[in-house]
Amino acid sequence: MQEELSEFYNIFTETKKDIESFMAMLDPVINNAKDDHERLYYHHIYEEEEQRLSRLAELIPLLETFLAGQGGSFSPSNNIFNRLLQELNLEKFGLHNFVEHLDLALFQFKDAERQAKLTEMRGTNHTSYQFVKEKLARINEQFDTGYADPHAHHDEHGDHLNHHAHSTPVQPVQPKTKRSFTVGSLISK
Amino acid sequence: MQEELSEFYNIFTETKKDIESFMAMLDPVINNAKDDHERLYYHHIYEEEEQRLSRLAELIPLLETFLAGQGGSFSPSNNIFNRLLQELNLEKFGLHNFVEHLDLALFQFKDAERQAKLTEMRGTNHTSYQFVKEKLARINEQFDTGYADPHAHHDEHGDHLNHHAHSTPVQPVQPKTKRSFTVGSLISK
């Protein structure tokens, strides 16, 4: 577990730098938007990454606490560990959404400089997303958290850019099981 | 506090229905997208709302637990209450982002039927966002959680559609203070 946490730490400190680069790239685009629609579009993505940045400002110190051996046991009876798992599950989606923000930007920023930077960040963060997804699946299984991935049905179709045809009408998704820590499990602690 | 929780419960059960309506509206648009860029764009928004739906599937029962008087005290020494506040703070952003998804859709779905439905949902959810934001600001203050809103500097400029000019280059935001429950405050429990 200590090894995974160390890798998570590297991943989230790296993606934090990439968010900052991406926000700096979006800033002039927002300022120079040709109309309200374009401005809202980029500003919206900017704000979502800003929200993620402020969540990472909590997750990273929490990872540091565990890496320093001060987080307590890796056990569902430890509320700080529960908090860590909950935040990691959330930031897995943060990475996923970031990759898609980068993909959307790749469709629009066609100059060589931004294409190169976006492609590089896209590669790194996609790898990070896959890593976090796989490790968390194992950790959630190990601790029997009952976590159900609301994206699993998308991932079955492979990479989202190539195969996300909805061949049949999609029903709004209801999680099959409770996500992670139920109220009951918290009450019993 | 019981009264606010009751209003939060109504807001989040209502917005859950609206997410489902919005996802049903996006589904044929994804299926009939003219190219990969358009498909990714709508599919991305669809997935973000899907993620929110699965978080609400946890938050709503948690609110029910407190409304039934089974959540314990409204106190930072109660981990379930902390969990509730943490999820509410997150879903405040969920509402904010949903309003922007609706605004983006209003720029693109121009037929009368969808304009009417989107406008109605936009109104309701914007009011809900404002309510949740104000109530949470007071609750966070009351419990001295040290929560800093990463959006405050946007909201200062008023409604995001009309006034989000970045007149000076925006630096990536670093939260001014820790968001809510520090590791220390959890450890001490």
PDB file of N, CA, C and O in Angstrom, chain A residues 1-9 59 62-63 66-68 71-76 78 80-86 88-89 131-132 134-143 145 181:
ATOM      1  N   MET A   1       0.827  -1.218   0.000  1.00  0.00           N
ATOM      2  CA  MET A   1       0.000   0.000   0.000  1.00  0.00           C
ATOM      3  C   MET A   1       0.863   1.270   0.000  1.00  0.00           C
ATOM      4  O   MET A   1       0.560   2.230  -0.696  1.00  0.00           O
ATOM      5  N   GLN A   2       1.972   1.212   0.793  1.00  0.00           N
ATOM      6  CA  GLN A   2       2.877   2.362   0.851  1.00  0.00           C
ATOM      7  C   GLN A   2       3.415   2.696  -0.551  1.00  0.00           C
ATOM      8  O   GLN A   2       3.525   3.871  -0.909  1.00  0.00           O
ATOM      9  N   GLU A   3       3.683   1.646  -1.346  1.00  0.00           N
ATOM     10  CA  GLU A   3       4.222   1.857  -2.693  1.00  0.00           C
ATOM     11  C   GLU A   3       3.186   2.545  -3.599  1.00  0.00           C
ATOM     12  O   GLU A   3       3.513   3.482  -4.333  1.00  0.00           O
ATOM     13  N   GLU A   4       1.931   2.075  -3.522  1.00  0.00           N
ATOM     14  CA  GLU A   4       0.869   2.706  -4.316  1.00  0.00           C
ATOM     15  C   GLU A   4       0.703   4.175  -3.905  1.00  0.00           C
ATOM     16  O   GLU A   4       0.534   5.054  -4.753  1.00  0.00           O
ATOM     17  N   LEU A   5       0.758   4.424  -2.595  1.00  0.00           N
ATOM     18  CA  LEU A   5       0.564   5.801  -2.126  1.00  0.00           C
ATOM     19  C   LEU A   5       1.670   6.712  -2.647  1.00  0.00           C
ATOM     20  O   LEU A   5       1.424   7.863  -3.004  1.00  0.00           O
ATOM     21  N   SER A   6       2.875   6.161  -2.728  1.00  0.00           N
ATOM     22  CA  SER A   6       3.998   6.925  -3.238  1.00  0.00           C
ATOM     23  C   SER A   6       3.777   7.242  -4.727  1.00  0.00           C
ATOM     24  O   SER A   6       4.050   8.362  -5.186  1.00  0.00           O
ATOM     25  N   GLU A   7       3.240   6.257  -5.456  1.00  0.00           N
ATOM     26  CA  GLU A   7       2.942   6.492  -6.876  1.00  0.00           C
ATOM     27  C   GLU A   7       1.778   7.487  -7.029  1.00  0.00           C
ATOM     28  O   GLU A   7       1.812   8.356  -7.898  1.00  0.00           O
ATOM     29  N   PHE A   8       0.769   7.352  -6.192  1.00  0.00           N
ATOM     30  CA  PHE A   8      -0.338   8.327  -6.219  1.00  0.00           C
ATOM     31  C   PHE A   8       0.197   9.739  -5.964  1.00  0.00           C
ATOM     32  O   PHE A   8      -0.219  10.700  -6.611  1.00  0.00           O
ATOM     33  N   TYR A   9       1.102   9.831  -5.010  1.00  0.00           N
ATOM     34  CA  TYR A   9       1.672  11.142  -4.681  1.00  0.00           C
ATOM     35  C   TYR A   9       2.349  11.759  -5.905  1.00  0.00           C
ATOM     36  O   TYR A   9       2.128  12.925  -6.235  1.00  0.00           O
ATOM     37  N   LEU A  59      -5.764  16.760  -1.072  1.00  0.00           N
ATOM     38  CA  LEU A  59      -5.374  15.355  -1.233  1.00  0.00           C
ATOM     39  C   LEU A  59      -3.863  15.166  -1.080  1.00  0.00           C
ATOM     40  O   LEU A  59      -3.422  14.207  -0.437  1.00  0.00           O
ATOM     41  N   LEU A  62      -2.675  15.041   2.383  1.00  0.00           N
ATOM     42  CA  LEU A  62      -3.196  13.826   3.008  1.00  0.00           C
ATOM     43  C   LEU A  62      -2.318  12.627   2.621  1.00  0.00           C
ATOM     44  O   LEU A  62      -1.977  11.778   3.461  1.00  0.00           O
ATOM     45  N   LEU A  63      -1.914  12.572   1.370  1.00  0.00           N
ATOM     46  CA  LEU A  63      -0.985  11.520   0.932  1.00  0.00           C
ATOM     47  C   LEU A  63       0.349  11.651   1.655  1.00  0.00           C
ATOM     48  O   LEU A  63       0.933  10.650   2.088  1.00  0.00           O
ATOM     49  N   PHE A  66       0.189  10.140   5.105  1.00  0.00           N
ATOM     50  CA  PHE A  66       0.309   8.672   5.115  1.00  0.00           C
ATOM     51  C   PHE A  66       1.730   8.236   4.769  1.00  0.00           C
ATOM     52  O   PHE A  66       2.249   7.287   5.356  1.00  0.00           O
ATOM     53  N   LEU A  67       2.361   8.939   3.824  1.00  0.00           N
ATOM     54  CA  LEU A  67       3.735   8.573   3.449  1.00  0.00           C
ATOM     55  C   LEU A  67       4.695   8.782   4.613  1.00  0.00           C
ATOM     56  O   LEU A  67       5.699   8.084   4.742  1.00  0.00           O
ATOM     57  N   ALA A  68       4.365   9.755   5.470  1.00  0.00           N
ATOM     58  CA  ALA A  68       5.200  10.020   6.651  1.00  0.00           C
ATOM     59  C   ALA A  68       4.843   9.068   7.796  1.00  0.00           C
ATOM     60  O   ALA A  68       5.371   9.195   8.899  1.00  0.00           O
ATOM     61  N   GLY A  71      -0.716   8.680   9.124  1.00  0.00           N
ATOM     62  CA  GLY A  71      -2.126   8.639   8.771  1.00  0.00           C
ATOM     63  C   GLY A  71      -2.904   7.556   9.507  1.00  0.00           C
ATOM     64  O   GLY A  71      -4.119   7.487   9.404  1.00  0.00           O
ATOM     65  N   GLY A  72      -2.172   6.719  10.212  1.00  0.00           N
ATOM     66  CA  GLY A  72      -2.839   5.603  10.888  1.00  0.00           C
ATOM     67  C   GLY A  72      -2.885   4.375   9.982  1.00  0.00           C
ATOM     68  O   GLY A  72      -2.219   4.329   8.946  1.00  0.00           O
ATOM     69  N   SER A  73      -3.675   3.410  10.372  1.00  0.00           N
ATOM     70  CA  SER A  73      -3.681   2.109   9.689  1.00  0.00           C
ATOM     71  C   SER A  73      -4.414   2.176   8.354  1.00  0.00           C
ATOM     72  O   SER A  73      -5.301   2.999   8.152  1.00  0.00           O
ATOM     73  N   PHE A  74      -4.042   1.268   7.438  1.00  0.00           N
ATOM     74  CA  PHE A  74      -4.745   1.127   6.163  1.00  0.00           C
ATOM     75  C   PHE A  74      -5.949   0.227   6.406  1.00  0.00           C
ATOM     76  O   PHE A  74      -5.960  -0.951   6.036  1.00  0.00           O
ATOM     77  N   SER A  75      -6.951   0.770   7.029  1.00  0.00           N
ATOM     78  CA  SER A  75      -8.096  -0.045   7.447  1.00  0.00           C
ATOM     79  C   SER A  75      -9.376   0.784   7.404  1.00  0.00           C
ATOM     80  O   SER A  75      -9.359   1.980   7.730  1.00  0.00           O
ATOM     81  N   PRO A  76     -10.485   0.149   7.022  1.00  0.00           N
ATOM     82  CA  PRO A  76     -11.754   0.876   6.990  1.00  0.00           C
ATOM     83  C   PRO A  76     -12.214   1.336   8.373  1.00  0.00           C
ATOM     84  O   PRO A  76     -13.141   2.134   8.480  1.00  0.00           O
ATOM     85  N   ASN A  78     -10.328   3.087  10.137  1.00  0.00           N
ATOM     86  CA  ASN A  78      -9.624   4.362  10.291  1.00  0.00           C
ATOM     87  C   ASN A  78     -10.304   5.417   9.414  1.00  0.00           C
ATOM     88  O   ASN A  78     -10.237   5.353   8.178  1.00  0.00           O
ATOM     89  N   ILE A  80      -9.522   8.424   8.689  1.00  0.00           N
ATOM     90  CA  ILE A  80      -8.637   9.202   7.804  1.00  0.00           C
ATOM     91  C   ILE A  80      -8.321   8.394   6.553  1.00  0.00           C
ATOM     92  O   ILE A  80      -8.236   8.932   5.460  1.00  0.00           O
ATOM     93  N   PHE A  81      -8.168   7.091   6.733  1.00  0.00           N
ATOM     94  CA  PHE A  81      -7.946   6.225   5.576  1.00  0.00           C
ATOM     95  C   PHE A  81      -9.191   6.216   4.677  1.00  0.00           C
ATOM     96  O   PHE A  81      -9.091   6.289   3.446  1.00  0.00           O
ATOM     97  N   ASN A  82     -10.375   6.161   5.284  1.00  0.00           N
ATOM     98  CA  ASN A  82     -11.628   6.238   4.504  1.00  0.00           C
ATOM     99  C   ASN A  82     -11.688   7.525   3.695  1.00  0.00           C
ATOM    100  O   ASN A  82     -12.054   7.520   2.525  1.00  0.00           O
ATOM    101  N   ARG A  83     -11.329   8.604   4.356  1.00  0.00           N
ATOM    102  CA  ARG A  83     -11.310   9.901   3.701  1.00  0.00           C
ATOM    103  C   ARG A  83     -10.357   9.896   2.512  1.00  0.00           C
ATOM    104  O   ARG A  83     -10.689  10.394   1.422  1.00  0.00           O
ATOM    105  N   LEU A  84      -9.179   9.301   2.714  1.00  0.00           N
ATOM    106  CA  LEU A  84      -8.191   9.198   1.638  1.00  0.00           C
ATOM    107  C   LEU A  84      -8.758   8.421   0.453  1.00  0.00           C
ATOM    108  O   LEU A  84      -8.671   8.870  -0.696  1.00  0.00           O
ATOM    109  N   LEU A  85      -9.357   7.266   0.719  1.00  0.00           N
ATOM    110  CA  LEU A  85      -9.910   6.442  -0.368  1.00  0.00           C
ATOM    111  C   LEU A  85     -11.021   7.187  -1.099  1.00  0.00           C
ATOM    112  O   LEU A  85     -11.118   7.133  -2.327  1.00  0.00           O
ATOM    113  N   GLN A  86     -11.843   7.875  -0.326  1.00  0.00           N
ATOM    114  CA  GLN A  86     -12.943   8.628  -0.919  1.00  0.00           C
ATOM    115  C   GLN A  86     -12.399   9.710  -1.864  1.00  0.00           C
ATOM    116  O   GLN A  86     -12.893   9.884  -2.979  1.00  0.00           O
ATOM    117  N   LEU A  88      -9.418   9.753  -3.294  1.00  0.00           N
ATOM    118  CA  LEU A  88      -8.750   9.123  -4.440  1.00  0.00           C
ATOM    119  C   LEU A  88      -9.778   8.679  -5.480  1.00  0.00           C
ATOM    120  O   LEU A  88      -9.572   8.854  -6.683  1.00  0.00           O
ATOM    121  N   ASN A  89     -10.902   8.108  -5.012  1.00  0.00           N
ATOM    122  CA  ASN A  89     -11.954   7.699  -5.950  1.00  0.00           C
ATOM    123  C   ASN A  89     -12.483   8.900  -6.721  1.00  0.00           C
ATOM    124  O   ASN A  89     -12.754   8.814  -7.919  1.00  0.00           O
ATOM    125  N   PHE A 131      -3.551   3.968 -14.394  1.00  0.00           N
ATOM    126  CA  PHE A 131      -2.870   3.447 -13.209  1.00  0.00           C
ATOM    127  C   PHE A 131      -3.761   3.583 -11.971  1.00  0.00           C
ATOM    128  O   PHE A 131      -3.979   2.629 -11.227  1.00  0.00           O
ATOM    129  N   VAL A 132      -4.287   4.778 -11.758  1.00  0.00           N
ATOM    130  CA  VAL A 132      -5.116   5.034 -10.574  1.00  0.00           C
ATOM    131  C   VAL A 132      -6.363   4.152 -10.616  1.00  0.00           C
ATOM    132  O   VAL A 132      -6.778   3.574  -9.608  1.00  0.00           O
ATOM    133  N   GLU A 134      -6.795   1.205 -12.068  1.00  0.00           N
ATOM    134  CA  GLU A 134      -6.481  -0.206 -11.773  1.00  0.00           C
ATOM    135  C   GLU A 134      -6.125  -0.414 -10.305  1.00  0.00           C
ATOM    136  O   GLU A 134      -6.586  -1.351  -9.673  1.00  0.00           O
ATOM    137  N   LYS A 135      -5.299   0.459  -9.778  1.00  0.00           N
ATOM    138  CA  LYS A 135      -4.885   0.307  -8.374  1.00  0.00           C
ATOM    139  C   LYS A 135      -6.091   0.464  -7.445  1.00  0.00           C
ATOM    140  O   LYS A 135      -6.241  -0.296  -6.483  1.00  0.00           O
ATOM    141  N   LEU A 136      -6.928   1.437  -7.721  1.00  0.00           N
ATOM    142  CA  LEU A 136      -8.092   1.660  -6.846  1.00  0.00           C
ATOM    143  C   LEU A 136      -9.087   0.505  -6.934  1.00  0.00           C
ATOM    144  O   LEU A 136      -9.716   0.151  -5.944  1.00  0.00           O
ATOM    145  N   ALA A 137      -9.216  -0.080  -8.123  1.00  0.00           N
ATOM    146  CA  ALA A 137     -10.114  -1.236  -8.256  1.00  0.00           C
ATOM    147  C   ALA A 137      -9.645  -2.334  -7.307  1.00  0.00           C
ATOM    148  O   ALA A 137     -10.440  -2.947  -6.593  1.00  0.00           O
ATOM    149  N   ARG A 138      -8.321  -2.540  -7.280  1.00  0.00           N
ATOM    150  CA  ARG A 138      -7.776  -3.579  -6.397  1.00  0.00           C
ATOM    151  C   ARG A 138      -7.933  -3.213  -4.922  1.00  0.00           C
ATOM    152  O   ARG A 138      -8.273  -4.037  -4.089  1.00  0.00           O
ATOM    153  N   ILE A 139      -7.666  -1.945  -4.612  1.00  0.00           N
ATOM    154  CA  ILE A 139      -7.767  -1.500  -3.216  1.00  0.00           C
ATOM    155  C   ILE A 139      -9.219  -1.579  -2.747  1.00  0.00           C
ATOM    156  O   ILE A 139      -9.507  -2.070  -1.653  1.00  0.00           O
ATOM    157  N   ASN A 140     -10.155  -1.114  -3.592  1.00  0.00           N
ATOM    158  CA  ASN A 140     -11.577  -1.172  -3.214  1.00  0.00           C
ATOM    159  C   ASN A 140     -12.022  -2.622  -3.006  1.00  0.00           C
ATOM    160  O   ASN A 140     -12.820  -2.907  -2.101  1.00  0.00           O
ATOM    161  N   GLU A 141     -11.476  -3.520  -3.834  1.00  0.00           N
ATOM    162  CA  GLU A 141     -11.806  -4.940  -3.711  1.00  0.00           C
ATOM    163  C   GLU A 141     -11.230  -5.495  -2.398  1.00  0.00           C
ATOM    164  O   GLU A 141     -11.914  -6.172  -1.632  1.00  0.00           O
ATOM    165  N   GLN A 142      -9.977  -5.141  -2.162  1.00  0.00           N
ATOM    166  CA  GLN A 142      -9.280  -5.618  -0.958  1.00  0.00           C
ATOM    167  C   GLN A 142     -10.021  -5.228   0.320  1.00  0.00           C
ATOM    168  O   GLN A 142     -10.152  -6.016   1.244  1.00  0.00           O
ATOM    169  N   PHE A 143     -10.530  -3.984   0.319  1.00  0.00           N
ATOM    170  CA  PHE A 143     -11.202  -3.510   1.531  1.00  0.00           C
ATOM    171  C   PHE A 143     -12.715  -3.680   1.441  1.00  0.00           C
ATOM    172  O   PHE A 143     -13.447  -3.190   2.275  1.00  0.00           O
ATOM    173  N   THR A 145     -15.134  -2.405  -0.250  1.00  0.00           N
ATOM    174  CA  THR A 145     -15.869  -1.175   0.008  1.00  0.00           C
ATOM    175  C   THR A 145     -17.197  -1.121  -0.745  1.00  0.00           C
ATOM    176  O   THR A 145     -17.972  -0.194  -0.559  1.00  0.00           O
ATOM    177  N   PHE A 181     -18.398   3.984   1.404  1.00  0.00           N
ATOM    178  CA  PHE A 181     -18.658   3.826   2.819  1.00  0.00           C
ATOM    179  C   PHE A 181     -20.091   4.216   3.116  1.00  0.00           C
ATOM    180  O   PHE A 181     -20.471   5.355   2.918  1.00  0.00           O
TER     181      PHE A 181
END
